[in-house]
Amino acid sequence: MRLALAALAACLAAAPAFAAVPGFGARGESVEPWAPARIASARFESHPAFDPLTGDLYFVRSAADFTGWRILTSHCGADGWSEPVEPAFAGDGVEADPWFTPDGRALYFISSRTPDGAPPLPAGSKRKDLDLWRVERDAHGRWGRPQRLPEPVNSPGAEWFPRLAPDGWLYFGSNRPGGLGKTDLWRARQGGDGAWTVQNLGPALNTPDDEYEPLVSADGKRMVLMAADGLYQSVRGAHGWSKRVKLGPAIDANGSEIGALLSPDGHSMLFARDLKGERSGELFLWRDGKGDPHWPPRCPRE
């Protein structure tokens, strides 16, 4: 695990950096629904991730009230995205928050699945321990057996939204004891001796309320984070992460926005919003007008 994380961190650090940190609320920005056929549905779609090796789309689909999360995957074919199915590594319980390492060899996610060796649950009952998991695939693209990350990365509380950043830290949310509020943002890193260090991200990002989802950009210069009332941004400076600032009304329309995914160049972002009406939660696409116009990947491919 230690060597794998070191290699992945090096891969992230080698990703191309922006000339400047793109900004939200800039002139020329746009936000519009992103609703491909077979992906958008009457249910709640969120937390998209694109497979770097196959181009497949992974995302979370749940009930319209955002319960019963499951990770689904869809392949881009001649007639668009295929009917979503569960990936080969799917388990019992709820599963969500998929995120690929840049080389595509591993995927992080959260799950309440039954751990290996644990006794099965009684019929009709559900396991409540929501933890961080990691799954790797071999040279032939086959997914292996998911591995639960060890303590102190996981805790008796709930963990959310694992994202490995270019600085080698694994960022995530948790309601574990010792935080500043109900749920806080944390980060963890494995040292040369194999031991894990876990740190709270502090009062610039955390409040007495809830913070769940920390997403560090590909160049490590900024973070988009999800709190109790929508999405915020923090910029990295010489002394760490700046005090968070809420994104503009074009993105934070009603405070339900979750599951951000930045494009590799940082000029576009997918996220989900609960429309709080007859329709379910839907995916939206933000652009600042300066980045790659072909992201998200088009399907069918041109």
mmCIF file of C-alpha atoms in Angstrom:
data_model
loop_
_atom_site.group_PDB
_atom_site.id
_atom_site.type_symbol
_atom_site.label_atom_id
_atom_site.label_comp_id
_atom_site.label_asym_id
_atom_site.label_seq_id
_atom_site.Cartn_x
_atom_site.Cartn_y
_atom_site.Cartn_z
ATOM 1 C CA MET A 1 0.000 0.000 0.000
ATOM 2 C CA ARG A 2 2.774 2.469 0.937
ATOM 3 C CA LEU A 3 4.653 2.011 -2.355
ATOM 4 C CA ALA A 4 1.450 2.206 -4.351
ATOM 5 C CA LEU A 5 0.451 5.488 -2.734
ATOM 6 C CA ALA A 6 3.917 6.937 -3.299
ATOM 7 C CA ALA A 7 3.752 6.056 -6.985
ATOM 8 C CA LEU A 8 0.278 7.522 -7.327
ATOM 9 C CA ALA A 9 1.335 10.724 -5.583
ATOM 10 C CA ALA A 10 4.259 11.060 -8.005
ATOM 11 C CA CYS A 11 1.891 10.565 -10.915
ATOM 12 C CA LEU A 12 -0.406 13.284 -9.596
ATOM 13 C CA ALA A 13 2.474 15.663 -9.014
ATOM 14 C CA ALA A 14 3.566 15.227 -12.625
ATOM 15 C CA ALA A 15 0.182 16.350 -13.955
ATOM 16 C CA PRO A 16 0.323 19.572 -16.019
ATOM 17 C CA ALA A 17 -0.301 22.730 -14.008
ATOM 18 C CA PHE A 18 -2.420 25.718 -15.031
ATOM 19 C CA ALA A 19 -0.758 29.020 -15.845
ATOM 20 C CA ALA A 20 -3.042 30.559 -13.228
ATOM 21 C CA VAL A 21 -5.734 29.409 -10.846
ATOM 22 C CA PRO A 22 -9.061 29.499 -12.720
ATOM 23 C CA GLY A 23 -11.783 31.332 -10.868
ATOM 24 C CA PHE A 24 -15.474 30.950 -10.234
ATOM 25 C CA GLY A 25 -17.822 33.857 -10.866
ATOM 26 C CA ALA A 26 -15.747 35.145 -13.803
ATOM 27 C CA ARG A 27 -17.266 36.880 -16.798
ATOM 28 C CA GLY A 28 -18.255 34.361 -19.433
ATOM 29 C CA GLU A 29 -18.945 31.487 -17.053
ATOM 30 C CA SER A 30 -21.921 29.218 -17.685
ATOM 31 C CA VAL A 31 -23.832 26.531 -15.814
ATOM 32 C CA GLU A 32 -26.147 24.157 -17.641
ATOM 33 C CA PRO A 33 -27.655 20.713 -17.062
ATOM 34 C CA TRP A 34 -25.518 17.744 -18.096
ATOM 35 C CA ALA A 35 -28.066 15.047 -18.816
ATOM 36 C CA PRO A 36 -26.893 12.373 -21.282
ATOM 37 C CA ALA A 37 -29.427 9.749 -22.293
ATOM 38 C CA ARG A 38 -29.367 6.658 -20.008
ATOM 39 C CA ILE A 39 -27.380 8.591 -17.369
ATOM 40 C CA ALA A 40 -29.994 11.152 -16.347
ATOM 41 C CA SER A 41 -33.073 9.528 -14.852
ATOM 42 C CA ALA A 42 -35.975 10.055 -12.480
ATOM 43 C CA ARG A 43 -33.585 9.099 -9.671
ATOM 44 C CA PHE A 44 -30.662 11.075 -8.147
ATOM 45 C CA GLU A 45 -27.389 11.063 -10.147
ATOM 46 C CA SER A 46 -24.217 12.474 -8.573
ATOM 47 C CA HIS A 47 -20.448 12.069 -8.030
ATOM 48 C CA PRO A 48 -19.230 11.419 -11.615
ATOM 49 C CA ALA A 49 -15.768 10.017 -12.406
ATOM 50 C CA PHE A 50 -14.228 9.176 -15.791
ATOM 51 C CA ASP A 51 -12.002 6.109 -16.124
ATOM 52 C CA PRO A 52 -8.591 7.293 -17.436
ATOM 53 C CA LEU A 53 -7.966 3.932 -19.161
ATOM 54 C CA THR A 54 -11.314 3.121 -20.778
ATOM 55 C CA GLY A 55 -13.181 6.413 -20.798
ATOM 56 C CA ASP A 56 -16.085 4.752 -18.985
ATOM 57 C CA LEU A 57 -18.249 6.892 -16.751
ATOM 58 C CA TYR A 58 -18.679 5.911 -13.109
ATOM 59 C CA PHE A 59 -21.267 7.725 -11.008
ATOM 60 C CA VAL A 60 -23.661 7.353 -8.085
ATOM 61 C CA ARG A 61 -27.376 6.724 -8.522
ATOM 62 C CA SER A 62 -29.727 6.769 -5.552
ATOM 63 C CA ALA A 63 -33.377 7.240 -4.761
ATOM 64 C CA ALA A 64 -34.847 10.666 -5.445
ATOM 65 C CA ASP A 65 -34.425 11.489 -1.735
ATOM 66 C CA PHE A 66 -30.671 10.658 -1.952
ATOM 67 C CA THR A 67 -30.809 7.333 -0.123
ATOM 68 C CA GLY A 68 -29.637 3.881 -1.154
ATOM 69 C CA TRP A 69 -26.481 4.945 -3.014
ATOM 70 C CA ARG A 70 -24.958 2.608 -5.570
ATOM 71 C CA ILE A 71 -21.977 3.084 -7.886
ATOM 72 C CA LEU A 72 -22.838 2.446 -11.536
ATOM 73 C CA THR A 73 -20.724 2.455 -14.685
ATOM 74 C CA SER A 74 -21.526 3.134 -18.334
ATOM 75 C CA HIS A 75 -19.492 2.625 -21.523
ATOM 76 C CA CYS A 76 -19.485 5.056 -24.440
ATOM 77 C CA GLY A 77 -20.665 3.328 -27.621
ATOM 78 C CA ALA A 78 -21.837 4.277 -31.081
ATOM 79 C CA ASP A 79 -25.270 5.316 -29.771
ATOM 80 C CA GLY A 80 -24.048 7.093 -26.643
ATOM 81 C CA TRP A 81 -23.653 5.966 -23.047
ATOM 82 C CA SER A 82 -24.739 2.384 -22.383
ATOM 83 C CA GLU A 83 -27.340 1.371 -19.823
ATOM 84 C CA PRO A 84 -25.537 1.740 -16.450
ATOM 85 C CA VAL A 85 -24.620 -1.400 -14.522
ATOM 86 C CA GLU A 86 -22.835 -2.085 -11.253
ATOM 87 C CA PRO A 87 -19.038 -2.548 -11.525
ATOM 88 C CA ALA A 88 -17.422 -5.928 -10.923
ATOM 89 C CA PHE A 89 -16.217 -4.882 -7.449
ATOM 90 C CA ALA A 90 -19.711 -3.934 -6.177
ATOM 91 C CA GLY A 91 -20.560 -5.188 -2.695
ATOM 92 C CA ASP A 92 -23.445 -5.167 -0.281
ATOM 93 C CA GLY A 93 -24.447 -2.065 1.658
ATOM 94 C CA VAL A 94 -24.363 1.424 0.176
ATOM 95 C CA GLU A 95 -21.444 2.565 -2.018
ATOM 96 C CA ALA A 96 -20.594 6.001 -3.387
ATOM 97 C CA ASP A 97 -17.976 8.699 -4.116
ATOM 98 C CA PRO A 98 -15.846 6.936 -6.788
ATOM 99 C CA TRP A 99 -12.496 8.549 -7.665
ATOM 100 C CA PHE A 100 -9.795 7.274 -10.032
ATOM 101 C CA THR A 101 -6.085 7.746 -9.610
ATOM 102 C CA PRO A 102 -4.647 9.506 -12.700
ATOM 103 C CA ASP A 103 -3.051 6.300 -14.018
ATOM 104 C CA GLY A 104 -6.402 4.506 -13.797
ATOM 105 C CA ARG A 105 -4.955 1.568 -11.862
ATOM 106 C CA ALA A 106 -6.895 2.183 -8.664
ATOM 107 C CA LEU A 107 -10.202 3.603 -7.530
ATOM 108 C CA TYR A 108 -11.177 4.962 -4.112
ATOM 109 C CA PHE A 109 -14.764 4.880 -2.879
ATOM 110 C CA ILE A 110 -16.880 4.693 0.268
ATOM 111 C CA SER A 111 -18.847 1.641 1.309
ATOM 112 C CA SER A 112 -20.763 0.046 4.150
ATOM 113 C CA ARG A 113 -20.096 -3.408 2.681
ATOM 114 C CA THR A 114 -19.420 -6.385 4.903
ATOM 115 C CA PRO A 115 -15.636 -6.619 5.457
ATOM 116 C CA ASP A 116 -13.833 -9.852 4.607
ATOM 117 C CA GLY A 117 -14.170 -12.312 7.454
ATOM 118 C CA ALA A 118 -16.996 -10.473 9.196
ATOM 119 C CA PRO A 119 -20.141 -12.443 10.002
ATOM 120 C CA PRO A 120 -23.104 -11.806 7.694
ATOM 121 C CA LEU A 121 -25.794 -9.473 8.910
ATOM 122 C CA PRO A 122 -29.227 -10.775 9.922
ATOM 123 C CA ALA A 123 -31.798 -10.637 7.136
ATOM 124 C CA GLY A 124 -33.240 -7.157 6.686
ATOM 125 C CA SER A 125 -30.554 -5.358 8.677
ATOM 126 C CA LYS A 126 -27.992 -2.895 7.356
ATOM 127 C CA ARG A 127 -24.383 -2.215 8.297
ATOM 128 C CA LYS A 128 -23.948 1.451 9.283
ATOM 129 C CA ASP A 129 -20.147 1.738 9.319
ATOM 130 C CA LEU A 130 -19.326 3.852 6.239
ATOM 131 C CA ASP A 131 -15.606 3.539 5.432
ATOM 132 C CA LEU A 132 -12.974 4.394 2.816
ATOM 133 C CA TRP A 133 -12.051 1.575 0.410
ATOM 134 C CA ARG A 134 -9.590 1.135 -2.444
ATOM 135 C CA VAL A 135 -9.646 -1.317 -5.333
ATOM 136 C CA GLU A 136 -6.887 -2.008 -7.876
ATOM 137 C CA ARG A 137 -6.973 -3.685 -11.254
ATOM 138 C CA ASP A 138 -4.436 -5.833 -13.014
ATOM 139 C CA ALA A 139 -2.651 -5.395 -16.343
ATOM 140 C CA HIS A 140 -5.668 -6.934 -18.096
ATOM 141 C CA GLY A 141 -8.063 -4.383 -16.625
ATOM 142 C CA ARG A 142 -9.712 -6.771 -14.173
ATOM 143 C CA TRP A 143 -10.726 -5.336 -10.823
ATOM 144 C CA GLY A 144 -9.349 -7.119 -7.775
ATOM 145 C CA ARG A 145 -10.793 -7.458 -4.290
ATOM 146 C CA PRO A 146 -11.470 -4.073 -2.634
ATOM 147 C CA GLN A 147 -9.419 -3.313 0.466
ATOM 148 C CA ARG A 148 -10.694 -1.318 3.412
ATOM 149 C CA LEU A 149 -8.183 1.360 4.439
ATOM 150 C CA PRO A 150 -6.830 0.805 7.952
ATOM 151 C CA GLU A 151 -7.283 2.766 11.141
ATOM 152 C CA PRO A 152 -6.645 5.593 11.853
ATOM 153 C CA VAL A 153 -7.722 6.529 8.306
ATOM 154 C CA ASN A 154 -11.056 4.849 8.952
ATOM 155 C CA SER A 155 -12.731 5.318 12.305
ATOM 156 C CA PRO A 156 -15.819 4.171 14.227
ATOM 157 C CA GLY A 157 -17.569 7.147 12.597
ATOM 158 C CA ALA A 158 -18.443 7.716 8.930
ATOM 159 C CA GLU A 159 -15.877 8.601 6.250
ATOM 160 C CA TRP A 160 -16.650 10.343 2.965
ATOM 161 C CA PHE A 161 -15.247 11.359 -0.422
ATOM 162 C CA PRO A 162 -11.642 10.028 -0.536
ATOM 163 C CA ARG A 163 -9.474 12.044 -2.939
ATOM 164 C CA LEU A 164 -5.693 11.650 -3.309
ATOM 165 C CA ALA A 165 -4.031 15.035 -3.889
ATOM 166 C CA PRO A 166 -0.751 15.940 -5.648
ATOM 167 C CA ASP A 167 0.869 16.582 -2.256
ATOM 168 C CA GLY A 168 0.556 12.867 -1.391
ATOM 169 C CA TRP A 169 -2.193 13.348 1.200
ATOM 170 C CA LEU A 170 -5.497 11.507 0.976
ATOM 171 C CA TYR A 171 -8.234 14.060 1.657
ATOM 172 C CA PHE A 172 -11.648 13.005 2.995
ATOM 173 C CA GLY A 173 -14.531 13.943 5.277
ATOM 174 C CA SER A 174 -15.396 12.308 8.602
ATOM 175 C CA ASN A 175 -17.584 12.757 11.663
ATOM 176 C CA ARG A 176 -14.945 11.101 13.889
ATOM 177 C CA PRO A 177 -14.253 12.495 17.366
ATOM 178 C CA GLY A 178 -11.756 15.350 17.652
ATOM 179 C CA GLY A 179 -13.112 17.576 14.894
ATOM 180 C CA LEU A 180 -14.289 21.177 15.003
ATOM 181 C CA GLY A 181 -17.897 20.448 14.098
ATOM 182 C CA LYS A 182 -20.426 17.781 13.215
ATOM 183 C CA THR A 183 -18.444 16.518 10.213
ATOM 184 C CA ASP A 184 -15.011 17.871 9.242
ATOM 185 C CA LEU A 185 -12.474 17.693 6.439
ATOM 186 C CA TRP A 186 -9.350 15.625 7.175
ATOM 187 C CA ARG A 187 -6.284 14.279 5.398
ATOM 188 C CA ALA A 188 -4.138 11.170 5.892
ATOM 189 C CA ARG A 189 -0.713 10.019 4.660
ATOM 190 C CA GLN A 190 1.299 6.854 5.122
ATOM 191 C CA GLY A 191 4.873 7.318 6.298
ATOM 192 C CA GLY A 192 7.998 5.385 5.449
ATOM 193 C CA ASP A 193 7.478 3.168 8.471
ATOM 194 C CA GLY A 194 4.009 2.203 7.258
ATOM 195 C CA ALA A 195 2.190 4.187 9.955
ATOM 196 C CA TRP A 196 -0.567 6.586 8.972
ATOM 197 C CA THR A 197 -0.781 10.235 10.040
ATOM 198 C CA VAL A 198 -4.238 11.852 10.108
ATOM 199 C CA GLN A 199 -4.754 15.624 10.354
ATOM 200 C CA ASN A 200 -7.785 17.856 10.690
ATOM 201 C CA LEU A 201 -7.742 20.580 8.016
ATOM 202 C CA GLY A 202 -8.420 23.304 10.554
ATOM 203 C CA PRO A 203 -10.732 26.307 11.026
ATOM 204 C CA ALA A 204 -10.081 27.911 7.641
ATOM 205 C CA LEU A 205 -12.097 25.071 6.109
ATOM 206 C CA ASN A 206 -14.025 23.493 8.991
ATOM 207 C CA THR A 207 -16.821 25.028 11.061
ATOM 208 C CA PRO A 208 -19.106 23.861 13.907
ATOM 209 C CA ASP A 209 -21.476 22.648 11.153
ATOM 210 C CA ASP A 210 -20.880 20.010 8.436
ATOM 211 C CA GLU A 211 -18.108 19.754 5.833
ATOM 212 C CA TYR A 212 -18.028 16.554 3.789
ATOM 213 C CA GLU A 213 -16.175 16.660 0.472
ATOM 214 C CA PRO A 214 -12.654 18.047 -0.198
ATOM 215 C CA LEU A 215 -11.526 18.004 -3.850
ATOM 216 C CA VAL A 216 -7.992 19.268 -4.557
ATOM 217 C CA SER A 217 -7.347 20.340 -8.157
ATOM 218 C CA ALA A 218 -4.894 18.468 -10.386
ATOM 219 C CA ASP A 219 -2.209 21.112 -9.852
ATOM 220 C CA GLY A 220 -2.779 21.275 -6.086
ATOM 221 C CA LYS A 221 -3.495 25.019 -6.109
ATOM 222 C CA ARG A 222 -7.104 25.063 -5.022
ATOM 223 C CA MET A 223 -9.760 23.041 -3.311
ATOM 224 C CA VAL A 224 -13.478 22.784 -3.997
ATOM 225 C CA LEU A 225 -15.263 21.610 -0.883
ATOM 226 C CA MET A 226 -18.829 20.724 -0.059
ATOM 227 C CA ALA A 227 -20.332 21.995 3.202
ATOM 228 C CA ALA A 228 -23.808 21.954 4.710
ATOM 229 C CA ASP A 229 -24.978 24.772 2.418
ATOM 230 C CA GLY A 230 -23.246 24.058 -0.893
ATOM 231 C CA LEU A 231 -19.838 24.362 -2.542
ATOM 232 C CA TYR A 232 -16.896 26.540 -1.495
ATOM 233 C CA GLN A 233 -13.370 27.226 -2.750
ATOM 234 C CA SER A 234 -10.055 27.552 -0.946
ATOM 235 C CA VAL A 235 -6.729 28.535 -2.512
ATOM 236 C CA ARG A 236 -3.387 27.161 -1.391
ATOM 237 C CA GLY A 237 -0.783 29.707 -0.351
ATOM 238 C CA ALA A 238 2.570 29.741 1.381
ATOM 239 C CA HIS A 239 0.918 29.103 4.740
ATOM 240 C CA GLY A 240 -1.614 26.485 3.707
ATOM 241 C CA TRP A 241 -5.247 26.624 2.653
ATOM 242 C CA SER A 242 -6.966 30.016 2.646
ATOM 243 C CA LYS A 243 -10.253 30.682 4.393
ATOM 244 C CA ARG A 244 -13.000 29.145 2.310
ATOM 245 C CA VAL A 245 -15.223 31.310 0.091
ATOM 246 C CA LYS A 246 -18.628 30.243 -1.160
ATOM 247 C CA LEU A 247 -19.001 29.853 -4.904
ATOM 248 C CA GLY A 248 -21.307 32.195 -6.777
ATOM 249 C CA PRO A 249 -25.077 31.850 -7.216
ATOM 250 C CA ALA A 250 -24.690 30.314 -10.663
ATOM 251 C CA ILE A 251 -23.313 27.200 -8.916
ATOM 252 C CA ASP A 252 -24.733 27.469 -5.385
ATOM 253 C CA ALA A 253 -28.331 27.942 -6.455
ATOM 254 C CA ASN A 254 -30.020 26.344 -3.449
ATOM 255 C CA GLY A 255 -27.247 24.990 -1.189
ATOM 256 C CA SER A 256 -27.727 21.332 -2.103
ATOM 257 C CA GLU A 257 -24.753 21.133 -4.505
ATOM 258 C CA ILE A 258 -22.504 18.092 -4.034
ATOM 259 C CA GLY A 259 -20.049 15.735 -5.710
ATOM 260 C CA ALA A 260 -17.743 18.123 -7.577
ATOM 261 C CA LEU A 261 -15.423 16.847 -10.330
ATOM 262 C CA LEU A 262 -12.965 19.335 -11.852
ATOM 263 C CA SER A 263 -11.693 18.895 -15.383
ATOM 264 C CA PRO A 264 -7.929 18.223 -15.700
ATOM 265 C CA ASP A 265 -7.333 21.868 -16.683
ATOM 266 C CA GLY A 266 -9.573 23.174 -13.892
ATOM 267 C CA HIS A 267 -11.720 25.343 -16.171
ATOM 268 C CA SER A 268 -14.818 23.114 -16.042
ATOM 269 C CA MET A 269 -16.612 21.251 -13.273
ATOM 270 C CA LEU A 270 -19.392 18.711 -13.012
ATOM 271 C CA PHE A 271 -21.498 18.669 -9.853
ATOM 272 C CA ALA A 272 -24.945 17.547 -8.703
ATOM 273 C CA ARG A 273 -27.853 19.614 -7.442
ATOM 274 C CA ASP A 274 -31.085 18.569 -5.776
ATOM 275 C CA LEU A 275 -33.826 20.310 -7.740
ATOM 276 C CA LYS A 276 -36.151 19.934 -4.753
ATOM 277 C CA GLY A 277 -39.264 19.356 -6.823
ATOM 278 C CA GLU A 278 -40.795 16.615 -8.905
ATOM 279 C CA ARG A 279 -37.457 15.990 -10.580
ATOM 280 C CA SER A 280 -34.602 14.259 -8.757
ATOM 281 C CA GLY A 281 -31.049 15.417 -8.218
ATOM 282 C CA GLU A 282 -29.339 16.132 -11.542
ATOM 283 C CA LEU A 283 -25.833 16.730 -12.857
ATOM 284 C CA PHE A 284 -24.766 20.212 -13.956
ATOM 285 C CA LEU A 285 -21.732 21.476 -15.888
ATOM 286 C CA TRP A 286 -19.914 24.706 -15.024
ATOM 287 C CA ARG A 287 -17.453 26.290 -17.487
ATOM 288 C CA ASP A 288 -15.459 29.479 -17.188
ATOM 289 C CA GLY A 289 -15.217 29.795 -20.978
ATOM 290 C CA LYS A 290 -11.447 29.305 -21.158
ATOM 291 C CA GLY A 291 -10.812 25.572 -20.921
ATOM 292 C CA ASP A 292 -11.085 22.444 -23.021
ATOM 293 C CA PRO A 293 -14.475 22.557 -24.802
ATOM 294 C CA HIS A 294 -14.349 18.763 -25.224
ATOM 295 C CA TRP A 295 -14.612 18.054 -21.498
ATOM 296 C CA PRO A 296 -16.575 16.201 -20.238
ATOM 297 C CA PRO A 297 -15.677 13.565 -22.845
ATOM 298 C CA ARG A 298 -18.247 13.578 -25.618
ATOM 299 C CA CYS A 299 -20.267 10.477 -26.288
ATOM 300 C CA PRO A 300 -20.559 9.201 -28.947
ATOM 301 C CA ARG A 301 -16.934 10.154 -29.512
ATOM 302 C CA GLU A 302 -16.254 12.434 -32.462
#
